[in-house]
């Protein structure tokens, strides 16, 4: 629409549908055109004008190109919801595909390709075949893209009708834009197919290189991307390709430049001549430098790509480090990326320049940038041994500035320098110790404590320095506590005098009796055992020579770097992640029948399948008694040697099955036995040495609980029950205070033959497992008389349905229409049955699945119910249930933004309707 057409968006009249209907059927062309513009304007702002479908389609019979485009736009939008009426337009499409005007021919075939309706697809084939061989190149290039769209709808049809072969023939077309679009279509088809669709041969290689010089900039990008996947036969072939691609480095479009760089880098791997490689590196530097002067957003994309390039070929930009110096007005994200590249390009030749820059950055106002600059100085010291002393001098100058966060960051990096160059720069420790009082960040404290412990024999007042940290030991973070413990042991071993001996007693007592951190407690017991039984062995362990750390500036794994370099100029090179990590290649189904078929055949069960393994643990549901007993016996039974005795701690259990939260006792009176059906057995008595555990997730008054029942079939009383949850899809964990995650429920001493029930409050998103959604909940339970028992439970999604999932009818309709059809899946629920609609609605409402509307399909005598619900974190799901009253096998359709959750929804709904 032109600029003066904005008036069509300002109407607020009511009852305009009837007026539009009359205008669309007017005999006057101008009035009809105005009416179509009003319809398109209403559609654009979100109004439902689908009831005018037939009237708008009738306007297709026109020679006015603008009106025809508007009608086609309307058809693309509403054909999905009106597939039967869309067929009415097929004859006009076929007729337009043979129009003398090439613009209309191309428009017709493009529109048919955009209408994703199966019934129209079969009518598209003949016009598409004609257009692929059309005399006009504009029609041919449009038809080439249409083949890719048709493949996305019906791959088998494209293969059967020979469209792929025709598309390959277009690579030899005389028009370069047709060649580029054919390549783009074949590349898109290849991405969604597991078979080899297209491979560049010597013949097609020549055609592509010829077309490269003549097509538009985006056509060049398509061709260059295809060339980057070509494996040259030998060095000569690679040099020939590079020679033809190198002129693209001078292009004004940054996408063309980066794509050309990608091709050249790929082919350079095969070139054996060092002179050729050196010349290519020189040629690639100027265009990359030019791109860095672009606007900040493009700068960032280019810098992320350069970050990858210099990891493989640092020589390309080795002499251009000055262009990466930060400007005062650079955005912070650009500055951070420039710092990373400067570290990678730092060498003995340019380190003085680089250090001057870093020192300047360390006095700026942005705290994050300053910290990164200080850390960059340390990384350069670790990377370049000859420059380490100069780096340390700069760090000492920064420490003298007495800026708190600069001092703390400097101490952290100096600790790393000490680890890289042991026994070389200890003379600066005195300067570091002067700043002890200013340390308030855990990492800086831990670093300073490590330095004091590591060089305790060279620091006269090391015990006094450590004691200043010990005063706040209980309040410190785990990182600081662990370092204090190790440093105190090192001090005791290096200076076994009265002061350090008293200190080690205090530290070990605090770490074993006053802490809830299992890592700290276990380490303290190990040190205690070593010191009391064999001090010499303790020296060998604690004071052992440590491996020096290495430069981490080339952080990416070589295989990952290869993959990312092959994806330069794509999102993968910006995220520094392979495409499969953030792009789904699954093609959406086009009809509900196809989705039903996929579920029935088990093809769609992968992401949400509850049987999918959890990588954090490999334990079985009910191990034998011998499996965990060895773990339980690792606890020290009594206090050894000359150190004061400490009673064994009942909950001294570390991370036994690779879980994050420690086993802790439950601490609230047990609740009476729940009413209703019995809880499912999770650990049978035969597997639990007489202990039977039953349980399931339930929802009460808006809160999630884990309802548990313990049956003691042993001959001894059981007490002090403890519980632990593995990482899971919803991060379910027991609710409790922050220290050690103490739970709020308790099972009292359970006598032989006794039964106890408890409700354990649960919280969400505390311990989330990565990967696709799964209903698996792995649990570990222990008591004082038995080993740890492991079992699997199933997360009942209905326990997670939240109370605010009810939608207004209009909101429901808007949400349903707003979600793409690819987010709708359906499945037959064979075990579900609806005997009474009202009772079913009431039953669903009790689980927070709320009724919206119902209708009766008279021809099949089926009731259709529409419901809404919501699961954390605010994921809505819209449900359509179709069933014959009194008969099993309910058909359930779910539409939700989180499609991977659909299998869990189906399980929950089937469980409710059983």
Short mmCIF file of C-alpha atoms in Angstrom, two decimals, residues 304 307 326 332-344 358-359 361-362 366-380 395 398 405-406 409-410 413 552 555:
data_model
loop_
_atom_site.label_atom_id
_atom_site.label_comp_id
_atom_site.label_asym_id
_atom_site.label_seq_id
_atom_site.Cartn_x
_atom_site.Cartn_y
_atom_site.Cartn_z
CA UNK A 304 32.80 -12.70 17.00
CA UNK A 307 37.59 -14.33 17.29
CA UNK A 326 38.84 0.23 22.29
CA UNK A 332 30.47 -2.46 26.25
CA UNK A 333 29.74 -5.63 24.23
CA UNK A 334 32.13 -4.44 21.49
CA UNK A 335 34.82 -3.53 24.05
CA UNK A 336 34.62 -6.96 25.70
CA UNK A 337 35.00 -8.74 22.36
CA UNK A 338 37.93 -6.55 21.35
CA UNK A 339 39.67 -7.44 24.62
CA UNK A 340 39.33 -11.15 23.86
CA UNK A 341 40.85 -10.71 20.40
CA UNK A 342 43.70 -8.55 21.73
CA UNK A 343 44.64 -11.33 24.16
CA UNK A 344 44.68 -13.84 21.30
CA UNK A 358 45.06 -2.60 29.21
CA UNK A 359 46.49 -0.31 31.88
CA UNK A 361 41.30 0.47 30.37
CA UNK A 362 41.82 -0.47 34.03
CA UNK A 366 32.79 0.72 33.75
CA UNK A 367 33.50 -1.82 36.51
CA UNK A 368 32.92 -4.94 34.39
CA UNK A 369 35.21 -3.64 31.66
CA UNK A 370 37.90 -2.73 34.21
CA UNK A 371 37.76 -6.23 35.73
CA UNK A 372 38.04 -7.79 32.28
CA UNK A 373 41.03 -5.55 31.45
CA UNK A 374 42.86 -6.53 34.67
CA UNK A 375 42.15 -10.18 34.01
CA UNK A 376 43.42 -9.73 30.44
CA UNK A 377 46.79 -8.57 31.81
CA UNK A 378 47.01 -11.78 33.82
CA UNK A 379 46.08 -13.91 30.82
CA UNK A 380 48.84 -12.25 28.76
CA UNK A 395 49.42 -5.19 38.01
CA UNK A 398 47.26 -0.86 39.49
CA UNK A 405 37.67 -3.88 42.72
CA UNK A 406 40.93 -3.39 40.77
CA UNK A 409 40.85 -8.60 40.47
CA UNK A 410 44.63 -8.13 40.41
CA UNK A 413 45.11 -13.01 38.37
CA UNK A 552 43.33 -20.52 28.02
CA UNK A 555 39.37 -21.93 24.51
#
